Amino acid sequence: YQRRVRGSCQTAKMVTLAGVLVVLLVGSARGNENAVGQLPVMGWSGYNAFMQNSGHCDAAGASGYNQSTFVESMEALQRTGLQALGYQYVNADDCWIAENRTSDGRLAADPTRFPSGMAWLADQAHSRGFKLGLYAAASRETCRQYPGSQGFEAIDADTFVGWGADFVKLDSCGGVLANGTESWDEQYGKWSAALNSSGRQVVFSCSWAVYFADCAARYAPSEWGEHCGVIPWEDGLIADRCHLWRYGSDLNPTWHRPGCTLNPLSGGGCGGVGDVIQFASSFFAANWRSVTGPGAGNDPDFLVVGCPTDGPCGGGVGDPPLSDVEQRTQMSMWCLLGAPLIIGSDVRSLSRFALSTLSRPAAIAINQDVLVARPRVVRVTENRTVLLRGRSGSGQGHGEGEGQGQD
């Protein structure tokens, strides 16, 4: 995948998005548009809506997570006009994989949840103008205890490509993989090389960043190499391997996780929407931003716009749900941050307000701007963080907010 940035910034204007002051530098630049994943990915995943609770898929009550759910969600994305706005990736997260590999060592679809198989699901997606994403894990097992890809990187990449996958999310739930042939560096490198040589254009989403940062937060920088492996942001390594990378804790559909205090050197943050925004000024978030650009972006996790405002959306029991305004703030900030816009709520039953929030052309235009400029924090005070992001053409942009890290 080729990536390049050229051009310069020239002027600045201002606009307000959901109470968030945004100032975008106006300039001219273009990333290479001949490969996939050059702009932030837009689409849907059923993880938050159907199975975010911890534990194995069956124990977590993932009965609503199946091929019918996916086809119905494709139809909802079409019916609501979201597909026409750019939401084109339909991604299966954990729980699609069968309990065991086939006799020839390949992954297979869970026969209960996806009885028609993933090649069939890819055909359903492609026939409707969508792209299909699949999940795997670099570890021996996925986070829900299904077969992982450790030692099977090439064969799993070949299987996914053969089925017609357009997006791969590679997790890692097997503990620290610091050095050696099964290190994070090696495994994400093997997957990247396999996808690049497959002849198919596939967006590659990595979780290497968050696992490295969680590890590094426990050691002095001089010990990172020994305990956590290669530093992914050095020399832009992660940007060469991956189109996007998860860099914080799993997002929960709440503003702030009760009982969690953000440490500036925390590896993953606290997991609420407001926490993610506050985490933008942290040491690790700044380093991940330093290597972003066309075809290489930070992923703060799914959009939870559309989750119920009066109850959980797969989040922890007792976490206060997001209000409509807080959900709109998430959309605004994800657009400013140049984050993937992957909807995590049930698109079959979006409220009018949620659909309006997800459909805002001005916000989407900021997110999808071809400059793909990296946002940077220019000022942090006790209750305000100011971010600056460049934009091509005429437009606006710098984010400024007050309160509990709510930029």
Short mmCIF file of C-alpha atoms in Angstrom, two decimals:
data_model
loop_
_atom_site.label_atom_id
_atom_site.label_comp_id
_atom_site.label_asym_id
_atom_site.label_seq_id
_atom_site.Cartn_x
_atom_site.Cartn_y
_atom_site.Cartn_z
CA TYR A 1 0.00 0.00 0.00
CA GLN A 2 1.53 3.30 -1.06
CA ARG A 3 1.22 6.32 1.20
CA ARG A 4 2.50 9.85 0.72
CA VAL A 5 1.67 13.40 1.80
CA ARG A 6 2.63 16.61 0.05
CA GLY A 7 1.46 20.21 0.04
CA SER A 8 1.21 23.01 2.59
CA CYS A 9 -1.36 24.76 4.75
CA GLN A 10 -2.42 28.29 3.91
CA THR A 11 -5.39 29.87 5.74
CA ALA A 12 -7.83 29.18 8.57
CA LYS A 13 -11.55 29.59 9.27
CA MET A 14 -13.93 28.51 12.04
CA VAL A 15 -17.09 26.43 12.48
CA THR A 16 -19.02 24.98 15.42
CA LEU A 17 -19.92 21.28 15.55
CA ALA A 18 -22.21 20.18 18.38
CA GLY A 19 -20.86 22.85 20.68
CA VAL A 20 -17.27 22.01 19.73
CA LEU A 21 -15.30 24.88 18.28
CA VAL A 22 -13.38 23.62 15.28
CA VAL A 23 -10.78 25.54 13.26
CA LEU A 24 -9.32 23.80 10.20
CA LEU A 25 -6.28 25.05 8.37
CA VAL A 26 -6.99 25.35 4.66
CA GLY A 27 -4.31 23.95 2.40
CA SER A 28 -3.65 21.74 -0.57
CA ALA A 29 -2.43 18.16 -0.39
CA ARG A 30 -3.48 14.74 -1.56
CA GLY A 31 -2.65 11.28 -0.43
CA ASN A 32 -2.30 8.50 -2.96
CA GLU A 33 -5.85 7.59 -4.00
CA ASN A 34 -4.87 4.48 -5.95
CA ALA A 35 -5.03 2.16 -2.89
CA VAL A 36 -7.76 1.45 -0.36
CA GLY A 37 -7.78 2.88 3.13
CA GLN A 38 -6.34 6.28 2.20
CA LEU A 39 -9.25 8.09 3.89
CA PRO A 40 -10.81 7.14 7.25
CA VAL A 41 -12.96 4.03 6.86
CA MET A 42 -16.74 4.39 7.20
CA GLY A 43 -19.08 1.52 7.96
CA TRP A 44 -20.77 -0.59 10.63
CA SER A 45 -19.90 -3.31 13.15
CA GLY A 46 -22.30 -5.14 15.45
CA TYR A 47 -19.87 -5.44 18.37
CA ASN A 48 -21.30 -2.78 20.68
CA ALA A 49 -24.92 -3.45 19.88
CA PHE A 50 -24.85 -7.22 20.21
CA MET A 51 -21.90 -8.60 22.14
CA GLN A 52 -19.69 -6.17 24.04
CA ASN A 53 -20.28 -7.96 27.36
CA SER A 54 -17.26 -9.93 28.51
CA GLY A 55 -16.88 -13.68 28.20
CA HIS A 56 -17.31 -16.28 25.51
CA CYS A 57 -19.76 -15.49 22.70
CA ASP A 58 -22.40 -17.98 23.81
CA ALA A 59 -22.16 -16.90 27.43
CA ALA A 60 -22.30 -13.25 26.35
CA GLY A 61 -25.67 -13.72 24.70
CA ALA A 62 -24.58 -13.09 21.12
CA SER A 63 -27.61 -14.86 19.65
CA GLY A 64 -28.55 -11.69 17.78
CA TYR A 65 -25.13 -11.61 16.10
CA ASN A 66 -25.56 -13.70 12.97
CA GLN A 67 -25.84 -13.62 9.18
CA SER A 68 -29.46 -12.42 9.34
CA THR A 69 -28.39 -9.49 11.52
CA PHE A 70 -25.74 -8.57 8.97
CA VAL A 71 -28.06 -8.69 5.97
CA GLU A 72 -30.72 -6.71 7.85
CA SER A 73 -28.09 -4.13 8.81
CA MET A 74 -26.98 -3.80 5.19
CA GLU A 75 -30.57 -3.17 4.21
CA ALA A 76 -30.92 -0.60 7.00
CA LEU A 77 -27.78 1.23 5.88
CA GLN A 78 -29.27 1.43 2.40
CA ARG A 79 -32.77 2.40 3.55
CA THR A 80 -31.54 5.21 5.82
CA GLY A 81 -29.24 6.70 3.18
CA LEU A 82 -26.13 6.01 5.26
CA GLN A 83 -24.55 3.86 2.56
CA ALA A 84 -24.87 6.70 0.06
CA LEU A 85 -23.00 8.96 2.52
CA GLY A 86 -20.01 6.60 2.57
CA TYR A 87 -20.76 3.99 5.24
CA GLN A 88 -19.71 1.05 3.08
CA TYR A 89 -17.81 -1.46 5.27
CA VAL A 90 -19.86 -4.09 7.11
CA ASN A 91 -17.50 -5.71 9.61
CA ALA A 92 -17.74 -8.94 11.56
CA ASP A 93 -15.89 -8.75 14.87
CA ASP A 94 -15.11 -11.69 17.15
CA CYS A 95 -17.62 -14.59 17.37
CA TRP A 96 -17.94 -15.33 13.64
CA ILE A 97 -15.28 -18.08 13.78
CA ALA A 98 -16.09 -21.78 14.35
CA GLU A 99 -14.76 -23.52 17.47
CA ASN A 100 -12.18 -25.51 15.49
CA ARG A 101 -10.18 -25.21 12.29
CA THR A 102 -10.97 -27.44 9.34
CA SER A 103 -8.98 -30.61 8.64
CA ASP A 104 -6.65 -28.64 6.36
CA GLY A 105 -5.99 -26.00 9.02
CA ARG A 106 -8.27 -23.23 7.80
CA LEU A 107 -10.68 -21.05 9.73
CA ALA A 108 -14.38 -21.63 9.14
CA ALA A 109 -17.54 -19.71 9.96
CA ASP A 110 -19.55 -20.58 13.06
CA PRO A 111 -22.18 -23.05 11.75
CA THR A 112 -24.94 -21.65 13.97
CA ARG A 113 -24.41 -17.91 13.61
CA PHE A 114 -23.14 -17.92 10.00
CA PRO A 115 -24.33 -21.21 8.47
CA SER A 116 -23.98 -19.99 4.88
CA GLY A 117 -20.32 -19.10 5.38
CA MET A 118 -18.32 -15.91 4.98
CA ALA A 119 -17.88 -16.18 1.20
CA TRP A 120 -21.68 -16.10 1.01
CA LEU A 121 -21.77 -13.08 3.33
CA ALA A 122 -19.15 -11.33 1.18
CA ASP A 123 -21.34 -11.96 -1.86
CA GLN A 124 -24.33 -10.49 -0.02
CA ALA A 125 -22.29 -7.41 0.83
CA HIS A 126 -20.78 -6.96 -2.64
CA SER A 127 -24.12 -7.43 -4.41
CA ARG A 128 -25.46 -4.50 -2.37
CA GLY A 129 -22.43 -2.30 -2.95
CA PHE A 130 -20.85 -2.90 0.46
CA LYS A 131 -17.45 -4.25 1.51
CA LEU A 132 -17.01 -7.03 4.07
CA GLY A 133 -14.64 -6.93 7.03
CA LEU A 134 -13.46 -9.93 9.04
CA TYR A 135 -11.83 -10.23 12.46
CA ALA A 136 -8.86 -12.36 13.51
CA ALA A 137 -6.33 -12.35 16.36
CA ALA A 138 -2.54 -12.49 16.24
CA SER A 139 -2.58 -14.60 19.42
CA ARG A 140 -3.34 -18.31 19.79
CA GLU A 141 -6.95 -17.52 20.64
CA THR A 142 -9.26 -14.60 19.90
CA CYS A 143 -10.53 -12.51 22.80
CA ARG A 144 -13.61 -14.79 22.93
CA GLN A 145 -11.56 -18.01 22.92
CA TYR A 146 -11.90 -18.95 19.25
CA PRO A 147 -8.93 -20.09 17.12
CA GLY A 148 -6.32 -17.36 16.71
CA SER A 149 -3.90 -16.86 13.84
CA GLN A 150 -0.59 -17.38 15.62
CA GLY A 151 1.36 -19.70 13.31
CA PHE A 152 -1.38 -19.50 10.66
CA GLU A 153 -0.86 -15.94 9.40
CA ALA A 154 -0.34 -16.76 5.72
CA ILE A 155 -3.07 -19.38 5.48
CA ASP A 156 -5.61 -17.17 7.27
CA ALA A 157 -4.82 -14.19 5.07
CA ASP A 158 -5.21 -16.45 2.03
CA THR A 159 -8.56 -17.74 3.36
CA PHE A 160 -9.90 -14.23 3.93
CA VAL A 161 -8.82 -13.06 0.49
CA GLY A 162 -10.34 -16.15 -1.09
CA TRP A 163 -13.67 -15.40 0.53
CA GLY A 164 -13.58 -11.84 -0.83
CA ALA A 165 -12.87 -9.92 2.39
CA ASP A 166 -12.16 -6.20 1.96
CA PHE A 167 -11.10 -5.36 5.54
CA VAL A 168 -9.20 -7.30 8.21
CA LYS A 169 -9.10 -6.36 11.89
CA LEU A 170 -6.25 -8.15 13.67
CA ASP A 171 -6.60 -8.25 17.46
CA SER A 172 -4.26 -9.92 19.97
CA CYS A 173 -5.48 -11.34 23.27
CA GLY A 174 -2.73 -13.75 24.21
CA GLY A 175 -0.62 -11.63 26.55
CA VAL A 176 2.61 -9.80 25.78
CA LEU A 177 4.34 -10.84 22.58
CA ALA A 178 7.53 -8.82 22.87
CA ASN A 179 10.26 -10.52 20.87
CA GLY A 180 10.97 -13.53 18.69
CA THR A 181 9.14 -15.08 15.74
CA GLU A 182 5.73 -14.64 17.39
CA SER A 183 6.21 -11.04 18.55
CA TRP A 184 3.64 -8.38 17.69
CA ASP A 185 6.13 -6.87 15.24
CA GLU A 186 6.52 -10.21 13.46
CA GLN A 187 2.86 -11.18 13.45
CA TYR A 188 1.46 -7.88 12.24
CA GLY A 189 4.29 -7.80 9.70
CA LYS A 190 3.40 -11.29 8.43
CA TRP A 191 -0.25 -10.35 7.98
CA SER A 192 0.62 -7.08 6.26
CA ALA A 193 3.01 -8.83 3.86
CA ALA A 194 0.47 -11.59 3.11
CA LEU A 195 -2.31 -9.10 2.33
CA ASN A 196 -0.01 -6.93 0.22
CA SER A 197 1.07 -9.91 -1.88
CA SER A 198 -2.46 -11.31 -2.27
CA GLY A 199 -3.39 -9.16 -5.24
CA ARG A 200 -6.53 -7.96 -3.45
CA GLN A 201 -6.92 -4.49 -1.97
CA VAL A 202 -7.68 -5.05 1.72
CA VAL A 203 -7.80 -2.47 4.52
CA PHE A 204 -5.68 -3.72 7.42
CA SER A 205 -6.69 -2.65 10.94
CA CYS A 206 -4.24 -3.44 13.75
CA SER A 207 -4.58 -3.56 17.54
CA TRP A 208 -0.80 -3.56 18.02
CA ALA A 209 -0.80 0.05 19.26
CA VAL A 210 -3.06 -0.42 22.28
CA TYR A 211 -1.39 -3.65 23.38
CA PHE A 212 2.07 -2.11 23.11
CA ALA A 213 0.99 1.01 25.02
CA ASP A 214 -0.68 -0.99 27.79
CA CYS A 215 2.57 -2.88 28.20
CA ALA A 216 4.83 0.17 27.92
CA ALA A 217 2.84 2.07 30.56
CA ARG A 218 4.15 -0.43 33.13
CA TYR A 219 7.86 0.07 32.38
CA ALA A 220 10.49 2.75 31.96
CA PRO A 221 11.16 3.63 28.29
CA SER A 222 14.59 2.01 28.54
CA GLU A 223 12.83 -1.32 29.26
CA TRP A 224 10.26 -1.19 26.45
CA GLY A 225 12.33 -3.18 23.99
CA GLU A 226 12.87 -6.02 26.45
CA HIS A 227 9.32 -6.25 27.78
CA CYS A 228 7.10 -4.85 25.01
CA GLY A 229 9.06 -5.23 21.80
CA VAL A 230 9.66 -2.85 18.92
CA ILE A 231 8.25 0.65 19.42
CA PRO A 232 5.56 0.82 16.70
CA TRP A 233 5.68 4.57 16.05
CA GLU A 234 9.45 4.73 15.54
CA ASP A 235 10.35 5.32 11.88
CA GLY A 236 6.63 5.14 11.10
CA LEU A 237 6.73 1.35 11.39
CA ILE A 238 3.06 0.87 12.28
CA ALA A 239 2.03 3.22 9.45
CA ASP A 240 3.96 1.03 7.02
CA ARG A 241 2.23 -2.11 8.29
CA CYS A 242 -1.33 -0.97 8.96
CA HIS A 243 -3.96 1.36 7.48
CA LEU A 244 -5.38 2.08 10.94
CA TRP A 245 -4.68 1.03 14.50
CA ARG A 246 -6.68 0.85 17.71
CA TYR A 247 -4.80 2.94 20.25
CA GLY A 248 -7.00 3.06 23.37
CA SER A 249 -9.16 0.95 25.63
CA ASP A 250 -12.37 -0.57 24.26
CA LEU A 251 -14.92 2.22 24.05
CA ASN A 252 -18.03 1.96 26.19
CA PRO A 253 -21.23 3.92 25.39
CA THR A 254 -20.87 6.21 28.40
CA TRP A 255 -19.15 9.57 28.89
CA HIS A 256 -16.83 8.60 31.73
CA ARG A 257 -16.12 5.20 33.27
CA PRO A 258 -16.89 5.58 36.99
CA GLY A 259 -13.88 5.02 39.21
CA CYS A 260 -11.33 5.50 36.42
CA THR A 261 -8.80 8.33 36.70
CA LEU A 262 -6.79 9.14 33.60
CA ASN A 263 -3.04 8.99 34.11
CA PRO A 264 -1.17 11.11 31.51
CA LEU A 265 1.07 8.09 30.90
CA SER A 266 -1.82 5.63 30.77
CA GLY A 267 -1.50 3.27 27.85
CA GLY A 268 -5.17 3.08 26.90
CA GLY A 269 -7.25 5.67 28.74
CA CYS A 270 -10.47 5.01 30.62
CA GLY A 271 -12.90 3.90 27.89
CA GLY A 272 -15.72 6.46 27.91
CA VAL A 273 -16.31 8.90 25.05
CA GLY A 274 -15.22 11.87 27.16
CA ASP A 275 -12.27 9.84 28.39
CA VAL A 276 -11.12 9.21 24.81
CA ILE A 277 -11.28 12.93 24.07
CA GLN A 278 -9.30 13.73 27.20
CA PHE A 279 -6.82 10.97 26.30
CA ALA A 280 -6.01 12.85 23.08
CA SER A 281 -3.54 15.00 25.05
CA SER A 282 -1.72 12.00 26.56
CA PHE A 283 1.86 10.96 25.78
CA PHE A 284 0.88 7.81 23.91
CA ALA A 285 -1.93 9.38 21.87
CA ALA A 286 0.48 12.11 20.74
CA ASN A 287 2.99 9.54 19.52
CA TRP A 288 0.35 7.59 17.61
CA ARG A 289 -0.83 10.82 15.97
CA SER A 290 2.72 11.64 14.93
CA VAL A 291 2.69 8.92 12.25
CA THR A 292 -0.82 9.40 10.87
CA GLY A 293 -1.58 10.59 7.35
CA PRO A 294 -3.19 9.26 4.16
CA GLY A 295 -3.57 5.50 4.52
CA ALA A 296 -2.44 5.52 8.17
CA GLY A 297 -4.80 6.56 10.95
CA ASN A 298 -5.58 6.38 14.66
CA ASP A 299 -8.69 4.41 15.62
CA PRO A 300 -10.29 5.41 18.95
CA ASP A 301 -12.93 2.66 18.46
CA PHE A 302 -16.51 2.54 17.23
CA LEU A 303 -19.09 5.30 17.07
CA VAL A 304 -21.75 4.63 19.69
CA VAL A 305 -24.15 7.16 18.20
CA GLY A 306 -27.53 5.45 18.16
CA CYS A 307 -27.06 3.51 21.38
CA PRO A 308 -30.06 3.90 23.74
CA THR A 309 -30.04 7.04 25.87
CA ASP A 310 -32.02 5.30 28.63
CA GLY A 311 -30.15 2.01 28.95
CA PRO A 312 -27.05 -0.01 28.03
CA CYS A 313 -25.79 -0.65 24.49
CA GLY A 314 -23.57 -3.57 25.28
CA GLY A 315 -21.67 -1.53 27.87
CA GLY A 316 -21.03 -2.32 31.50
CA VAL A 317 -24.01 -2.61 33.79
CA GLY A 318 -24.49 0.61 35.72
CA ASP A 319 -22.53 2.87 33.36
CA PRO A 320 -24.57 6.03 32.67
CA PRO A 321 -25.68 5.98 29.01
CA LEU A 322 -24.76 8.80 26.65
CA SER A 323 -27.19 11.63 26.04
CA ASP A 324 -28.08 12.74 22.51
CA VAL A 325 -25.75 15.74 22.88
CA GLU A 326 -22.89 13.54 24.08
CA GLN A 327 -23.42 11.22 21.11
CA ARG A 328 -23.35 14.17 18.74
CA THR A 329 -20.17 15.38 20.43
CA GLN A 330 -18.58 12.01 19.73
CA MET A 331 -19.44 12.28 16.04
CA SER A 332 -17.99 15.79 15.90
CA MET A 333 -14.76 14.85 17.63
CA TRP A 334 -14.25 11.63 15.65
CA CYS A 335 -14.56 13.71 12.48
CA LEU A 336 -12.05 16.27 13.75
CA LEU A 337 -9.64 13.52 14.84
CA GLY A 338 -9.81 11.89 11.40
CA ALA A 339 -10.98 8.68 13.03
CA PRO A 340 -12.73 5.79 11.29
CA LEU A 341 -16.51 6.28 11.35
CA ILE A 342 -17.62 2.74 12.10
CA ILE A 343 -21.08 2.67 13.65
CA GLY A 344 -21.33 0.33 16.63
CA SER A 345 -25.05 0.65 17.34
CA ASP A 346 -28.04 -1.21 15.90
CA VAL A 347 -28.67 0.63 12.63
CA ARG A 348 -32.00 -1.17 12.22
CA SER A 349 -33.54 0.99 14.95
CA LEU A 350 -31.79 4.37 14.90
CA SER A 351 -33.63 7.32 16.38
CA ARG A 352 -34.26 10.34 14.17
CA PHE A 353 -31.67 12.31 16.17
CA ALA A 354 -29.03 9.57 15.85
CA LEU A 355 -29.61 9.23 12.10
CA SER A 356 -29.33 12.98 11.70
CA THR A 357 -26.07 12.98 13.69
CA LEU A 358 -24.53 10.20 11.59
CA SER A 359 -25.70 11.84 8.36
CA ARG A 360 -24.27 15.33 8.76
CA PRO A 361 -22.53 16.16 5.44
CA ALA A 362 -20.39 18.99 6.90
CA ALA A 363 -18.98 16.75 9.63
CA ILE A 364 -18.37 13.84 7.24
CA ALA A 365 -16.60 16.20 4.82
CA ILE A 366 -14.15 17.16 7.57
CA ASN A 367 -13.52 13.50 8.36
CA GLN A 368 -13.06 12.54 4.71
CA ASP A 369 -10.92 15.50 3.68
CA VAL A 370 -8.25 14.33 1.24
CA LEU A 371 -5.43 16.08 3.10
CA VAL A 372 -5.92 13.62 6.00
CA ALA A 373 -3.97 16.04 8.15
CA ARG A 374 -2.97 14.84 11.58
CA PRO A 375 -4.68 16.74 14.41
CA ARG A 376 -2.38 18.15 17.05
CA VAL A 377 -2.98 19.44 20.56
CA VAL A 378 -1.85 23.07 20.73
CA ARG A 379 -3.04 24.01 24.22
CA VAL A 380 -4.17 22.16 27.35
CA THR A 381 -5.50 23.83 30.51
CA GLU A 382 -7.34 22.43 33.51
CA ASN A 383 -10.68 22.32 31.70
CA ARG A 384 -9.90 22.97 28.05
CA THR A 385 -8.00 21.25 25.26
CA VAL A 386 -7.39 22.90 21.88
CA LEU A 387 -6.66 20.78 18.81
CA LEU A 388 -5.61 21.96 15.36
CA ARG A 389 -6.09 20.05 12.10
CA GLY A 390 -5.33 21.03 8.51
CA ARG A 391 -7.86 20.81 5.68
CA SER A 392 -7.62 21.08 1.91
CA GLY A 393 -9.75 23.52 -0.09
CA SER A 394 -12.04 25.92 1.75
CA GLY A 395 -13.18 24.87 5.18
CA GLN A 396 -12.70 25.14 8.88
CA GLY A 397 -11.09 23.57 11.81
CA HIS A 398 -9.61 23.51 15.37
CA GLY A 399 -11.29 21.82 18.27
CA GLU A 400 -11.70 23.58 21.59
CA GLY A 401 -13.86 22.52 24.52
CA GLU A 402 -14.43 22.82 28.26
CA GLY A 403 -15.35 20.53 31.10
CA GLN A 404 -14.41 16.92 31.82
CA GLY A 405 -12.07 16.64 28.88
CA GLN A 406 -14.98 17.34 26.51
CA ASP A 407 -13.17 19.10 23.68
#
